[in-house]
Amino acid sequence: MQKEEKMMIQLLAVDMDGTCLNDKKQISEQTLLALKRANTAGIMVVPTTGRALSCLPYQLQEDRFFRYVISSNGARVTDLETNQTLYRAEISCQDVQNLLRECRKIKLGVSVHVNNQFLLQGELLTLMGRISYGKDIDNTVCEKDIAAFLARENADVEEVQLFFFSKHTREKLKRLLENYPQLTQAWSDRYVELYSPMASKGKALAALSRHLKYTKDQIGCIGDAENDISMFAVSGMRYAMANAIPKLKEKADMLLPSNNDDGVARAISYIFSEI
């Protein structure tokens, strides 16, 4: 029975950072060839990422062999062939403007995803981004005042990232965000991501599968992190990287080698061995 499910995979959602990309923020030649092989064989490869669409890994920007992308942690699903947005779950422009005005009381770095673009506030944060992500963010926009930009454009926001540089600043920000219960929060050691409760990789993947008329057992997914758990819930075949968080490994049907050892290529080889 398990073999029949593997043979039916038509859509493969692949996380980017920590999964498809190694620790050098690159897709190895072996993994890239495996992704193209899957796509050529008729498996719909869908890059699925917390990044804005404009910041896909440069190797995928240069060679767009895929049609659909889930970006900004599921806030957007885009059909690159028609330039159509198939799913959208954004924060209201007004809410983000209000939040950013309050954040001026605290020393924070600010970035947002708007209309599939990645905007960074100020030259210092933009420079730090380029050091971390290299060519992947060549299309990044540097804005002096993002709140003013949003007011001017009247644009809703896919995701907000607020960077803090001390524990004291982090605590101040936590207290401030108590006034925004309508926003989902995801904290790391250096920043917090804020997005709509309707934005998740799982909700976006479910919306795309409905659009394509695929059933759960025709969907596979590969991930490593907390934000990949929701797509495990809507996939018939679930792969976790060796470097994945324990919670994801527990839910996986198969464990793969790490992102530094071409785990994604191994998953695709396994799929083909079952066809």
mmCIF file of N, CA and C in Angstrom, residues 14-17 20-21 25 27 45-72 78 80 113 116-118 133-140:
data_model
loop_
_atom_site.group_PDB
_atom_site.id
_atom_site.type_symbol
_atom_site.label_atom_id
_atom_site.label_comp_id
_atom_site.label_asym_id
_atom_site.label_seq_id
_atom_site.Cartn_x
_atom_site.Cartn_y
_atom_site.Cartn_z
ATOM 1 N N VAL A 14 9.053 21.536 -1.699
ATOM 2 C CA VAL A 14 10.418 21.436 -1.161
ATOM 3 C C VAL A 14 10.787 22.736 -0.457
ATOM 4 N N ASP A 15 11.008 22.644 0.844
ATOM 5 C CA ASP A 15 11.505 23.789 1.606
ATOM 6 C C ASP A 15 12.882 24.195 1.068
ATOM 7 N N MET A 16 13.247 25.449 1.284
ATOM 8 C CA MET A 16 14.519 25.942 0.768
ATOM 9 C C MET A 16 15.616 25.929 1.835
ATOM 10 N N ASP A 17 15.669 26.918 2.713
ATOM 11 C CA ASP A 17 16.754 27.042 3.691
ATOM 12 C C ASP A 17 16.734 25.883 4.685
ATOM 13 N N CYS A 20 16.713 22.334 0.957
ATOM 14 C CA CYS A 20 17.257 22.305 -0.403
ATOM 15 C C CYS A 20 18.640 22.972 -0.447
ATOM 16 N N LEU A 21 18.824 23.989 0.382
ATOM 17 C CA LEU A 21 20.094 24.714 0.428
ATOM 18 C C LEU A 21 20.991 24.129 1.508
ATOM 19 N N LYS A 25 24.296 28.244 1.869
ATOM 20 C CA LYS A 25 23.174 28.904 1.192
ATOM 21 C C LYS A 25 23.186 28.649 -0.310
ATOM 22 N N ILE A 27 22.415 25.552 -3.553
ATOM 23 C CA ILE A 27 21.861 24.272 -3.954
ATOM 24 C C ILE A 27 22.963 23.521 -4.679
ATOM 25 N N VAL A 45 7.372 20.183 -9.087
ATOM 26 C CA VAL A 45 8.265 20.638 -8.025
ATOM 27 C C VAL A 45 7.870 22.057 -7.627
ATOM 28 N N VAL A 46 7.603 22.258 -6.324
ATOM 29 C CA VAL A 46 7.149 23.568 -5.843
ATOM 30 C C VAL A 46 8.105 24.070 -4.762
ATOM 31 N N PRO A 47 8.979 25.040 -5.078
ATOM 32 C CA PRO A 47 9.785 25.661 -4.030
ATOM 33 C C PRO A 47 8.857 26.271 -2.977
ATOM 34 N N THR A 48 9.125 25.952 -1.718
ATOM 35 C CA THR A 48 8.251 26.362 -0.621
ATOM 36 C C THR A 48 9.132 26.992 0.445
ATOM 37 N N THR A 49 8.955 28.296 0.685
ATOM 38 C CA THR A 49 9.977 29.023 1.438
ATOM 39 C C THR A 49 9.397 30.113 2.330
ATOM 40 N N GLY A 50 10.171 30.477 3.335
ATOM 41 C CA GLY A 50 9.837 31.640 4.137
ATOM 42 C C GLY A 50 10.277 32.931 3.481
ATOM 43 N N ARG A 51 11.070 32.824 2.423
ATOM 44 C CA ARG A 51 11.552 34.018 1.724
ATOM 45 C C ARG A 51 10.454 34.643 0.858
ATOM 46 N N ALA A 52 10.642 35.918 0.537
ATOM 47 C CA ALA A 52 9.799 36.544 -0.478
ATOM 48 C C ALA A 52 10.145 35.942 -1.836
ATOM 49 N N LEU A 53 9.202 36.016 -2.771
ATOM 50 C CA LEU A 53 9.414 35.423 -4.089
ATOM 51 C C LEU A 53 10.661 35.972 -4.772
ATOM 52 N N SER A 54 10.918 37.269 -4.626
ATOM 53 C CA SER A 54 12.063 37.883 -5.299
ATOM 54 C C SER A 54 13.403 37.407 -4.751
ATOM 55 N N CYS A 55 13.375 36.692 -3.612
ATOM 56 C CA CYS A 55 14.617 36.236 -2.977
ATOM 57 C C CYS A 55 14.791 34.726 -3.036
ATOM 58 N N LEU A 56 14.144 34.092 -3.999
ATOM 59 C CA LEU A 56 14.432 32.675 -4.208
ATOM 60 C C LEU A 56 15.937 32.483 -4.424
ATOM 61 N N PRO A 57 16.487 31.323 -4.080
ATOM 62 C CA PRO A 57 17.900 31.075 -4.349
ATOM 63 C C PRO A 57 18.253 31.425 -5.793
ATOM 64 N N TYR A 58 19.402 32.062 -5.973
ATOM 65 C CA TYR A 58 19.756 32.587 -7.295
ATOM 66 C C TYR A 58 19.767 31.498 -8.362
ATOM 67 N N GLN A 59 20.084 30.255 -7.966
ATOM 68 C CA GLN A 59 20.106 29.176 -8.958
ATOM 69 C C GLN A 59 18.712 28.903 -9.516
ATOM 70 N N LEU A 60 17.697 29.116 -8.698
ATOM 71 C CA LEU A 60 16.325 28.938 -9.172
ATOM 72 C C LEU A 60 15.817 30.180 -9.892
ATOM 73 N N GLN A 61 16.363 31.335 -9.558
ATOM 74 C CA GLN A 61 16.002 32.543 -10.297
ATOM 75 C C GLN A 61 16.552 32.484 -11.720
ATOM 76 N N GLU A 62 17.733 31.892 -11.870
ATOM 77 C CA GLU A 62 18.375 31.830 -13.183
ATOM 78 C C GLU A 62 17.784 30.742 -14.075
ATOM 79 N N ASP A 63 17.213 29.699 -13.469
ATOM 80 C CA ASP A 63 16.704 28.559 -14.235
ATOM 81 C C ASP A 63 15.346 28.166 -13.674
ATOM 82 N N ARG A 64 14.298 28.841 -14.119
ATOM 83 C CA ARG A 64 12.957 28.609 -13.583
ATOM 84 C C ARG A 64 12.286 27.450 -14.315
ATOM 85 N N PHE A 65 12.633 26.241 -13.913
ATOM 86 C CA PHE A 65 12.051 25.045 -14.522
ATOM 87 C C PHE A 65 10.725 24.666 -13.860
ATOM 88 N N PHE A 66 10.327 25.401 -12.840
ATOM 89 C CA PHE A 66 9.121 25.132 -12.063
ATOM 90 C C PHE A 66 8.087 26.218 -12.361
ATOM 91 N N ARG A 67 6.837 25.958 -12.064
ATOM 92 C CA ARG A 67 5.778 26.908 -12.376
ATOM 93 C C ARG A 67 5.211 27.626 -11.143
ATOM 94 N N TYR A 68 5.096 26.906 -10.029
ATOM 95 C CA TYR A 68 4.434 27.467 -8.844
ATOM 96 C C TYR A 68 5.437 27.642 -7.708
ATOM 97 N N VAL A 69 5.223 28.685 -6.900
ATOM 98 C CA VAL A 69 6.062 28.939 -5.726
ATOM 99 C C VAL A 69 5.167 29.305 -4.542
ATOM 100 N N ILE A 70 5.455 28.689 -3.394
ATOM 101 C CA ILE A 70 4.851 29.097 -2.126
ATOM 102 C C ILE A 70 5.902 29.928 -1.404
ATOM 103 N N SER A 71 5.583 31.184 -1.123
ATOM 104 C CA SER A 71 6.577 32.088 -0.542
ATOM 105 C C SER A 71 6.046 32.751 0.728
ATOM 106 N N SER A 72 6.951 33.445 1.421
ATOM 107 C CA SER A 72 6.619 34.185 2.650
ATOM 108 C C SER A 72 5.859 33.325 3.656
ATOM 109 N N THR A 78 2.126 31.700 -5.989
ATOM 110 C CA THR A 78 2.203 32.402 -7.269
ATOM 111 C C THR A 78 2.366 31.420 -8.421
ATOM 112 N N LEU A 80 3.906 31.377 -11.787
ATOM 113 C CA LEU A 80 4.881 32.179 -12.528
ATOM 114 C C LEU A 80 4.555 32.263 -14.016
ATOM 115 N N HIS A 113 7.915 41.798 3.545
ATOM 116 C CA HIS A 113 7.649 41.222 2.229
ATOM 117 C C HIS A 113 6.360 41.873 1.723
ATOM 118 N N ASN A 116 5.477 40.381 -3.218
ATOM 119 C CA ASN A 116 6.528 39.439 -3.609
ATOM 120 C C ASN A 116 7.936 40.028 -3.578
ATOM 121 N N GLN A 117 8.073 41.230 -3.022
ATOM 122 C CA GLN A 117 9.376 41.873 -2.922
ATOM 123 C C GLN A 117 9.860 41.867 -1.476
ATOM 124 N N PHE A 118 11.179 41.924 -1.305
ATOM 125 C CA PHE A 118 11.796 41.972 0.018
ATOM 126 C C PHE A 118 12.327 43.381 0.236
ATOM 127 N N TYR A 133 23.104 36.512 2.526
ATOM 128 C CA TYR A 133 22.421 35.786 1.458
ATOM 129 C C TYR A 133 23.015 36.008 0.064
ATOM 130 N N GLY A 134 23.998 36.855 -0.066
ATOM 131 C CA GLY A 134 24.687 37.025 -1.340
ATOM 132 C C GLY A 134 23.771 37.369 -2.497
ATOM 133 N N LYS A 135 23.974 36.666 -3.637
ATOM 134 C CA LYS A 135 23.236 36.982 -4.865
ATOM 135 C C LYS A 135 21.737 36.743 -4.748
ATOM 136 N N ASP A 136 21.324 35.961 -3.751
ATOM 137 C CA ASP A 136 19.896 35.649 -3.617
ATOM 138 C C ASP A 136 19.057 36.900 -3.416
ATOM 139 N N ILE A 137 19.665 37.935 -2.856
ATOM 140 C CA ILE A 137 18.862 39.133 -2.593
ATOM 141 C C ILE A 137 19.301 40.331 -3.444
ATOM 142 N N ASP A 138 19.752 40.023 -4.642
ATOM 143 C CA ASP A 138 20.113 41.097 -5.574
ATOM 144 C C ASP A 138 18.919 41.997 -5.885
ATOM 145 N N ASN A 139 17.713 41.456 -5.783
ATOM 146 C CA ASN A 139 16.512 42.240 -6.103
ATOM 147 C C ASN A 139 15.890 42.917 -4.883
ATOM 148 N N THR A 140 16.613 42.899 -3.762
ATOM 149 C CA THR A 140 16.108 43.535 -2.548
ATOM 150 C C THR A 140 15.995 45.044 -2.737
#
